[in-house]
Amino acid sequence: MPENDIPLIEDIEIVYPPSPAPWGMIILGVCAFLVLVTLVVLAVILLRRRKRMIVTATMPQRQTLARLTEAFNKWQQLGYMVFMFEVTWIIRLYIADRFSISAPFRTADEIIEEVSTAGAINDQAKYGLQLLFERCDLIKFAAEPTIPDEVGKLYETAKDFVHNTAWRP
């Protein structure tokens, strides 16, 4: 090097020409970004749909209360025996939907035992369910006579059971 510290052309090492743009990496980055955006959009859509399904699947009390009211309004036309069958069937379906127990295919004692051991209901609801099943079974299978006031009490007992065990968000 000369004395004034200015490099000469001969002293400059090999300079490489500018490299071409890394198109492969750019395209790969854009594709990865698009895939990521697509996955996020799909996840949001699925979570929204799942949330709607959970809400409708875990709130059977509305339908149950409507069916109980409908059965109670028609009990005088159909007779108390049919009403008892309707009420116990509606409650069995409610228990199946609410607690995921195959209640329609079990005896009343089996249902009460399974719901109790699972810790799904409190003592008040358990007592109401026992009372409802025992009285309805006596009327259905032992042909024990009933009075209109008792039909109303059993209807209220069924409604109270649904209210006490209803899913609350």
JSON list of C-alpha atoms in Angstrom, two decimals:
[
{"chain": "A", "resi": 1, "resn": "MET", "atom": "CA", "xyz": [0.00, 0.00, 0.00]},
{"chain": "A", "resi": 2, "resn": "PRO", "atom": "CA", "xyz": [1.10, 3.44, -0.70]},
{"chain": "A", "resi": 3, "resn": "GLU", "atom": "CA", "xyz": [1.90, 5.85, 1.98]},
{"chain": "A", "resi": 4, "resn": "ASN", "atom": "CA", "xyz": [-1.36, 7.80, 1.89]},
{"chain": "A", "resi": 5, "resn": "ASP", "atom": "CA", "xyz": [-3.43, 4.67, 2.78]},
{"chain": "A", "resi": 6, "resn": "ILE", "atom": "CA", "xyz": [-5.41, 4.66, -0.42]},
{"chain": "A", "resi": 7, "resn": "PRO", "atom": "CA", "xyz": [-5.73, 1.15, -1.79]},
{"chain": "A", "resi": 8, "resn": "LEU", "atom": "CA", "xyz": [-4.83, 0.51, -5.37]},
{"chain": "A", "resi": 9, "resn": "ILE", "atom": "CA", "xyz": [-6.98, -1.52, -7.70]},
{"chain": "A", "resi": 10, "resn": "GLU", "atom": "CA", "xyz": [-4.45, -4.24, -7.71]},
{"chain": "A", "resi": 11, "resn": "ASP", "atom": "CA", "xyz": [-4.74, -4.59, -3.95]},
{"chain": "A", "resi": 12, "resn": "ILE", "atom": "CA", "xyz": [-8.52, -5.14, -3.93]},
{"chain": "A", "resi": 13, "resn": "GLU", "atom": "CA", "xyz": [-9.38, -8.78, -3.45]},
{"chain": "A", "resi": 14, "resn": "ILE", "atom": "CA", "xyz": [-11.83, -10.55, -5.66]},
{"chain": "A", "resi": 15, "resn": "VAL", "atom": "CA", "xyz": [-15.25, -8.89, -5.61]},
{"chain": "A", "resi": 16, "resn": "TYR", "atom": "CA", "xyz": [-18.15, -11.13, -6.46]},
{"chain": "A", "resi": 17, "resn": "PRO", "atom": "CA", "xyz": [-20.91, -9.89, -8.70]},
{"chain": "A", "resi": 18, "resn": "PRO", "atom": "CA", "xyz": [-24.28, -9.24, -7.04]},
{"chain": "A", "resi": 19, "resn": "SER", "atom": "CA", "xyz": [-26.18, -12.45, -6.43]},
{"chain": "A", "resi": 20, "resn": "PRO", "atom": "CA", "xyz": [-29.57, -12.92, -8.03]},
{"chain": "A", "resi": 21, "resn": "ALA", "atom": "CA", "xyz": [-32.66, -12.44, -5.85]},
{"chain": "A", "resi": 22, "resn": "PRO", "atom": "CA", "xyz": [-33.43, -15.55, -3.77]},
{"chain": "A", "resi": 23, "resn": "TRP", "atom": "CA", "xyz": [-36.75, -16.27, -5.49]},
{"chain": "A", "resi": 24, "resn": "GLY", "atom": "CA", "xyz": [-36.94, -19.75, -4.08]},
{"chain": "A", "resi": 25, "resn": "MET", "atom": "CA", "xyz": [-36.83, -18.47, -0.50]},
{"chain": "A", "resi": 26, "resn": "ILE", "atom": "CA", "xyz": [-39.31, -15.68, -1.25]},
{"chain": "A", "resi": 27, "resn": "ILE", "atom": "CA", "xyz": [-41.81, -18.09, -2.80]},
{"chain": "A", "resi": 28, "resn": "LEU", "atom": "CA", "xyz": [-41.34, -20.53, 0.09]},
{"chain": "A", "resi": 29, "resn": "GLY", "atom": "CA", "xyz": [-41.95, -17.75, 2.63]},
{"chain": "A", "resi": 30, "resn": "VAL", "atom": "CA", "xyz": [-45.12, -16.56, 0.85]},
{"chain": "A", "resi": 31, "resn": "CYS", "atom": "CA", "xyz": [-46.46, -20.12, 0.65]},
{"chain": "A", "resi": 32, "resn": "ALA", "atom": "CA", "xyz": [-45.75, -20.73, 4.33]},
{"chain": "A", "resi": 33, "resn": "PHE", "atom": "CA", "xyz": [-47.53, -17.48, 5.21]},
{"chain": "A", "resi": 34, "resn": "LEU", "atom": "CA", "xyz": [-50.58, -18.43, 3.11]},
{"chain": "A", "resi": 35, "resn": "VAL", "atom": "CA", "xyz": [-50.73, -21.89, 4.69]},
{"chain": "A", "resi": 36, "resn": "LEU", "atom": "CA", "xyz": [-50.51, -20.35, 8.15]},
{"chain": "A", "resi": 37, "resn": "VAL", "atom": "CA", "xyz": [-53.31, -17.87, 7.41]},
{"chain": "A", "resi": 38, "resn": "THR", "atom": "CA", "xyz": [-55.47, -20.69, 6.01]},
{"chain": "A", "resi": 39, "resn": "LEU", "atom": "CA", "xyz": [-54.94, -22.81, 9.13]},
{"chain": "A", "resi": 40, "resn": "VAL", "atom": "CA", "xyz": [-55.83, -19.91, 11.42]},
{"chain": "A", "resi": 41, "resn": "VAL", "atom": "CA", "xyz": [-59.03, -19.19, 9.46]},
{"chain": "A", "resi": 42, "resn": "LEU", "atom": "CA", "xyz": [-60.03, -22.87, 9.55]},
{"chain": "A", "resi": 43, "resn": "ALA", "atom": "CA", "xyz": [-59.34, -23.08, 13.28]},
{"chain": "A", "resi": 44, "resn": "VAL", "atom": "CA", "xyz": [-61.52, -20.03, 13.95]},
{"chain": "A", "resi": 45, "resn": "ILE", "atom": "CA", "xyz": [-64.36, -21.45, 11.84]},
{"chain": "A", "resi": 46, "resn": "LEU", "atom": "CA", "xyz": [-64.19, -24.85, 13.56]},
{"chain": "A", "resi": 47, "resn": "LEU", "atom": "CA", "xyz": [-64.07, -23.33, 17.04]},
{"chain": "A", "resi": 48, "resn": "ARG", "atom": "CA", "xyz": [-67.12, -21.20, 16.32]},
{"chain": "A", "resi": 49, "resn": "ARG", "atom": "CA", "xyz": [-69.02, -24.20, 14.96]},
{"chain": "A", "resi": 50, "resn": "ARG", "atom": "CA", "xyz": [-67.94, -26.36, 17.91]},
{"chain": "A", "resi": 51, "resn": "LYS", "atom": "CA", "xyz": [-69.02, -23.68, 20.36]},
{"chain": "A", "resi": 52, "resn": "ARG", "atom": "CA", "xyz": [-72.49, -23.61, 18.82]},
{"chain": "A", "resi": 53, "resn": "MET", "atom": "CA", "xyz": [-72.73, -27.41, 18.94]},
{"chain": "A", "resi": 54, "resn": "ILE", "atom": "CA", "xyz": [-71.69, -27.50, 22.59]},
{"chain": "A", "resi": 55, "resn": "VAL", "atom": "CA", "xyz": [-74.31, -24.94, 23.58]},
{"chain": "A", "resi": 56, "resn": "THR", "atom": "CA", "xyz": [-77.12, -26.78, 21.84]},
{"chain": "A", "resi": 57, "resn": "ALA", "atom": "CA", "xyz": [-75.95, -30.18, 23.04]},
{"chain": "A", "resi": 58, "resn": "THR", "atom": "CA", "xyz": [-75.61, -29.21, 26.67]},
{"chain": "A", "resi": 59, "resn": "MET", "atom": "CA", "xyz": [-78.90, -27.37, 27.16]},
{"chain": "A", "resi": 60, "resn": "PRO", "atom": "CA", "xyz": [-81.59, -30.08, 26.92]},
{"chain": "A", "resi": 61, "resn": "GLN", "atom": "CA", "xyz": [-83.58, -28.54, 29.77]},
{"chain": "A", "resi": 62, "resn": "ARG", "atom": "CA", "xyz": [-85.45, -26.15, 27.46]},
{"chain": "A", "resi": 63, "resn": "GLN", "atom": "CA", "xyz": [-86.79, -28.91, 25.27]},
{"chain": "A", "resi": 64, "resn": "THR", "atom": "CA", "xyz": [-87.53, -31.07, 28.32]},
{"chain": "A", "resi": 65, "resn": "LEU", "atom": "CA", "xyz": [-89.50, -28.35, 30.07]},
{"chain": "A", "resi": 66, "resn": "ALA", "atom": "CA", "xyz": [-91.48, -27.68, 26.89]},
{"chain": "A", "resi": 67, "resn": "ARG", "atom": "CA", "xyz": [-92.29, -31.38, 26.51]},
{"chain": "A", "resi": 68, "resn": "LEU", "atom": "CA", "xyz": [-93.30, -31.68, 30.18]},
{"chain": "A", "resi": 69, "resn": "THR", "atom": "CA", "xyz": [-95.62, -28.69, 29.86]},
{"chain": "A", "resi": 70, "resn": "GLU", "atom": "CA", "xyz": [-97.14, -30.10, 26.69]},
{"chain": "A", "resi": 71, "resn": "ALA", "atom": "CA", "xyz": [-97.74, -33.48, 28.36]},
{"chain": "A", "resi": 72, "resn": "PHE", "atom": "CA", "xyz": [-99.26, -31.81, 31.44]},
{"chain": "A", "resi": 73, "resn": "ASN", "atom": "CA", "xyz": [-101.61, -29.72, 29.29]},
{"chain": "A", "resi": 74, "resn": "LYS", "atom": "CA", "xyz": [-102.87, -32.87, 27.54]},
{"chain": "A", "resi": 75, "resn": "TRP", "atom": "CA", "xyz": [-103.07, -35.25, 30.51]},
{"chain": "A", "resi": 76, "resn": "GLN", "atom": "CA", "xyz": [-106.84, -34.91, 30.97]},
{"chain": "A", "resi": 77, "resn": "GLN", "atom": "CA", "xyz": [-107.43, -35.87, 27.34]},
{"chain": "A", "resi": 78, "resn": "LEU", "atom": "CA", "xyz": [-104.99, -38.78, 27.38]},
{"chain": "A", "resi": 79, "resn": "GLY", "atom": "CA", "xyz": [-105.48, -39.97, 30.95]},
{"chain": "A", "resi": 80, "resn": "TYR", "atom": "CA", "xyz": [-103.18, -40.04, 33.93]},
{"chain": "A", "resi": 81, "resn": "MET", "atom": "CA", "xyz": [-101.65, -43.40, 32.98]},
{"chain": "A", "resi": 82, "resn": "VAL", "atom": "CA", "xyz": [-100.39, -42.05, 29.64]},
{"chain": "A", "resi": 83, "resn": "PHE", "atom": "CA", "xyz": [-99.19, -38.91, 31.42]},
{"chain": "A", "resi": 84, "resn": "MET", "atom": "CA", "xyz": [-97.09, -41.00, 33.81]},
{"chain": "A", "resi": 85, "resn": "PHE", "atom": "CA", "xyz": [-95.49, -42.88, 30.93]},
{"chain": "A", "resi": 86, "resn": "GLU", "atom": "CA", "xyz": [-94.82, -39.58, 29.14]},
{"chain": "A", "resi": 87, "resn": "VAL", "atom": "CA", "xyz": [-93.27, -37.92, 32.19]},
{"chain": "A", "resi": 88, "resn": "THR", "atom": "CA", "xyz": [-90.94, -40.80, 33.01]},
{"chain": "A", "resi": 89, "resn": "TRP", "atom": "CA", "xyz": [-89.90, -41.12, 29.35]},
{"chain": "A", "resi": 90, "resn": "ILE", "atom": "CA", "xyz": [-89.22, -37.38, 29.07]},
{"chain": "A", "resi": 91, "resn": "ILE", "atom": "CA", "xyz": [-87.17, -37.42, 32.27]},
{"chain": "A", "resi": 92, "resn": "ARG", "atom": "CA", "xyz": [-85.23, -40.50, 31.10]},
{"chain": "A", "resi": 93, "resn": "LEU", "atom": "CA", "xyz": [-84.39, -38.75, 27.83]},
{"chain": "A", "resi": 94, "resn": "TYR", "atom": "CA", "xyz": [-83.36, -35.63, 29.73]},
{"chain": "A", "resi": 95, "resn": "ILE", "atom": "CA", "xyz": [-81.04, -37.66, 31.97]},
{"chain": "A", "resi": 96, "resn": "ALA", "atom": "CA", "xyz": [-79.56, -39.35, 28.91]},
{"chain": "A", "resi": 97, "resn": "ASP", "atom": "CA", "xyz": [-78.91, -36.00, 27.22]},
{"chain": "A", "resi": 98, "resn": "ARG", "atom": "CA", "xyz": [-77.78, -34.13, 30.31]},
{"chain": "A", "resi": 99, "resn": "PHE", "atom": "CA", "xyz": [-75.58, -36.74, 31.99]},
{"chain": "A", "resi": 100, "resn": "SER", "atom": "CA", "xyz": [-74.68, -39.06, 29.07]},
{"chain": "A", "resi": 101, "resn": "ILE", "atom": "CA", "xyz": [-76.26, -42.06, 30.77]},
{"chain": "A", "resi": 102, "resn": "SER", "atom": "CA", "xyz": [-78.27, -44.63, 28.82]},
{"chain": "A", "resi": 103, "resn": "ALA", "atom": "CA", "xyz": [-81.28, -43.92, 31.01]},
{"chain": "A", "resi": 104, "resn": "PRO", "atom": "CA", "xyz": [-84.03, -45.06, 28.61]},
{"chain": "A", "resi": 105, "resn": "PHE", "atom": "CA", "xyz": [-82.71, -48.61, 28.84]},
{"chain": "A", "resi": 106, "resn": "ARG", "atom": "CA", "xyz": [-82.29, -48.83, 32.62]},
{"chain": "A", "resi": 107, "resn": "THR", "atom": "CA", "xyz": [-84.54, -49.27, 35.60]},
{"chain": "A", "resi": 108, "resn": "ALA", "atom": "CA", "xyz": [-85.33, -46.33, 37.82]},
{"chain": "A", "resi": 109, "resn": "ASP", "atom": "CA", "xyz": [-83.07, -47.67, 40.58]},
{"chain": "A", "resi": 110, "resn": "GLU", "atom": "CA", "xyz": [-80.16, -48.13, 38.17]},
{"chain": "A", "resi": 111, "resn": "ILE", "atom": "CA", "xyz": [-80.58, -44.58, 36.88]},
{"chain": "A", "resi": 112, "resn": "ILE", "atom": "CA", "xyz": [-80.67, -43.09, 40.37]},
{"chain": "A", "resi": 113, "resn": "GLU", "atom": "CA", "xyz": [-77.66, -45.13, 41.47]},
{"chain": "A", "resi": 114, "resn": "GLU", "atom": "CA", "xyz": [-75.56, -44.21, 38.44]},
{"chain": "A", "resi": 115, "resn": "VAL", "atom": "CA", "xyz": [-76.40, -40.51, 38.58]},
{"chain": "A", "resi": 116, "resn": "SER", "atom": "CA", "xyz": [-75.70, -40.47, 42.33]},
{"chain": "A", "resi": 117, "resn": "THR", "atom": "CA", "xyz": [-72.38, -42.30, 42.13]},
{"chain": "A", "resi": 118, "resn": "ALA", "atom": "CA", "xyz": [-71.25, -39.99, 39.35]},
{"chain": "A", "resi": 119, "resn": "GLY", "atom": "CA", "xyz": [-71.92, -37.07, 41.68]},
{"chain": "A", "resi": 120, "resn": "ALA", "atom": "CA", "xyz": [-74.05, -35.44, 39.01]},
{"chain": "A", "resi": 121, "resn": "ILE", "atom": "CA", "xyz": [-76.96, -34.49, 41.25]},
{"chain": "A", "resi": 122, "resn": "ASN", "atom": "CA", "xyz": [-77.36, -33.21, 44.78]},
{"chain": "A", "resi": 123, "resn": "ASP", "atom": "CA", "xyz": [-79.46, -34.88, 47.49]},
{"chain": "A", "resi": 124, "resn": "GLN", "atom": "CA", "xyz": [-82.52, -32.73, 46.81]},
{"chain": "A", "resi": 125, "resn": "ALA", "atom": "CA", "xyz": [-82.55, -33.65, 43.12]},
{"chain": "A", "resi": 126, "resn": "LYS", "atom": "CA", "xyz": [-81.94, -37.31, 43.99]},
{"chain": "A", "resi": 127, "resn": "TYR", "atom": "CA", "xyz": [-84.88, -37.32, 46.40]},
{"chain": "A", "resi": 128, "resn": "GLY", "atom": "CA", "xyz": [-87.12, -35.66, 43.81]},
{"chain": "A", "resi": 129, "resn": "LEU", "atom": "CA", "xyz": [-86.10, -38.17, 41.15]},
{"chain": "A", "resi": 130, "resn": "GLN", "atom": "CA", "xyz": [-86.74, -41.11, 43.49]},
{"chain": "A", "resi": 131, "resn": "LEU", "atom": "CA", "xyz": [-90.13, -39.73, 44.44]},
{"chain": "A", "resi": 132, "resn": "LEU", "atom": "CA", "xyz": [-91.06, -39.15, 40.81]},
{"chain": "A", "resi": 133, "resn": "PHE", "atom": "CA", "xyz": [-90.02, -42.60, 39.61]},
{"chain": "A", "resi": 134, "resn": "GLU", "atom": "CA", "xyz": [-91.55, -44.45, 42.58]},
{"chain": "A", "resi": 135, "resn": "ARG", "atom": "CA", "xyz": [-94.91, -42.72, 42.32]},
{"chain": "A", "resi": 136, "resn": "CYS", "atom": "CA", "xyz": [-95.09, -42.98, 38.52]},
{"chain": "A", "resi": 137, "resn": "ASP", "atom": "CA", "xyz": [-94.13, -46.67, 38.65]},
{"chain": "A", "resi": 138, "resn": "LEU", "atom": "CA", "xyz": [-96.82, -47.37, 41.25]},
{"chain": "A", "resi": 139, "resn": "ILE", "atom": "CA", "xyz": [-99.42, -45.71, 39.07]},
{"chain": "A", "resi": 140, "resn": "LYS", "atom": "CA", "xyz": [-98.20, -47.34, 35.84]},
{"chain": "A", "resi": 141, "resn": "PHE", "atom": "CA", "xyz": [-97.51, -50.87, 36.99]},
{"chain": "A", "resi": 142, "resn": "ALA", "atom": "CA", "xyz": [-99.57, -51.38, 40.16]},
{"chain": "A", "resi": 143, "resn": "ALA", "atom": "CA", "xyz": [-102.55, -49.51, 38.71]},
{"chain": "A", "resi": 144, "resn": "GLU", "atom": "CA", "xyz": [-102.76, -47.47, 41.89]},
{"chain": "A", "resi": 145, "resn": "PRO", "atom": "CA", "xyz": [-105.44, -44.80, 41.59]},
{"chain": "A", "resi": 146, "resn": "THR", "atom": "CA", "xyz": [-104.45, -41.15, 41.49]},
{"chain": "A", "resi": 147, "resn": "ILE", "atom": "CA", "xyz": [-106.10, -37.79, 41.88]},
{"chain": "A", "resi": 148, "resn": "PRO", "atom": "CA", "xyz": [-105.68, -34.67, 39.73]},
{"chain": "A", "resi": 149, "resn": "ASP", "atom": "CA", "xyz": [-103.72, -32.90, 42.47]},
{"chain": "A", "resi": 150, "resn": "GLU", "atom": "CA", "xyz": [-101.16, -35.69, 42.44]},
{"chain": "A", "resi": 151, "resn": "VAL", "atom": "CA", "xyz": [-100.68, -35.31, 38.68]},
{"chain": "A", "resi": 152, "resn": "GLY", "atom": "CA", "xyz": [-99.91, -31.64, 39.27]},
{"chain": "A", "resi": 153, "resn": "LYS", "atom": "CA", "xyz": [-97.48, -32.49, 42.08]},
{"chain": "A", "resi": 154, "resn": "LEU", "atom": "CA", "xyz": [-95.64, -35.02, 39.92]},
{"chain": "A", "resi": 155, "resn": "TYR", "atom": "CA", "xyz": [-95.45, -32.48, 37.10]},
{"chain": "A", "resi": 156, "resn": "GLU", "atom": "CA", "xyz": [-93.97, -29.93, 39.53]},
{"chain": "A", "resi": 157, "resn": "THR", "atom": "CA", "xyz": [-91.54, -32.55, 40.85]},
{"chain": "A", "resi": 158, "resn": "ALA", "atom": "CA", "xyz": [-90.36, -33.30, 37.30]},
{"chain": "A", "resi": 159, "resn": "LYS", "atom": "CA", "xyz": [-89.96, -29.58, 36.56]},
{"chain": "A", "resi": 160, "resn": "ASP", "atom": "CA", "xyz": [-88.06, -29.04, 39.80]},
{"chain": "A", "resi": 161, "resn": "PHE", "atom": "CA", "xyz": [-85.71, -31.91, 38.96]},
{"chain": "A", "resi": 162, "resn": "VAL", "atom": "CA", "xyz": [-84.96, -30.37, 35.57]},
{"chain": "A", "resi": 163, "resn": "HIS", "atom": "CA", "xyz": [-84.44, -26.91, 37.10]},
{"chain": "A", "resi": 164, "resn": "ASN", "atom": "CA", "xyz": [-82.16, -28.29, 39.83]},
{"chain": "A", "resi": 165, "resn": "THR", "atom": "CA", "xyz": [-79.98, -30.22, 37.41]},
{"chain": "A", "resi": 166, "resn": "ALA", "atom": "CA", "xyz": [-80.05, -27.85, 34.44]},
{"chain": "A", "resi": 167, "resn": "TRP", "atom": "CA", "xyz": [-76.78, -26.89, 32.84]},
{"chain": "A", "resi": 168, "resn": "ARG", "atom": "CA", "xyz": [-75.95, -23.26, 33.50]},
{"chain": "A", "resi": 169, "resn": "PRO", "atom": "CA", "xyz": [-73.32, -21.47, 31.40]}
]
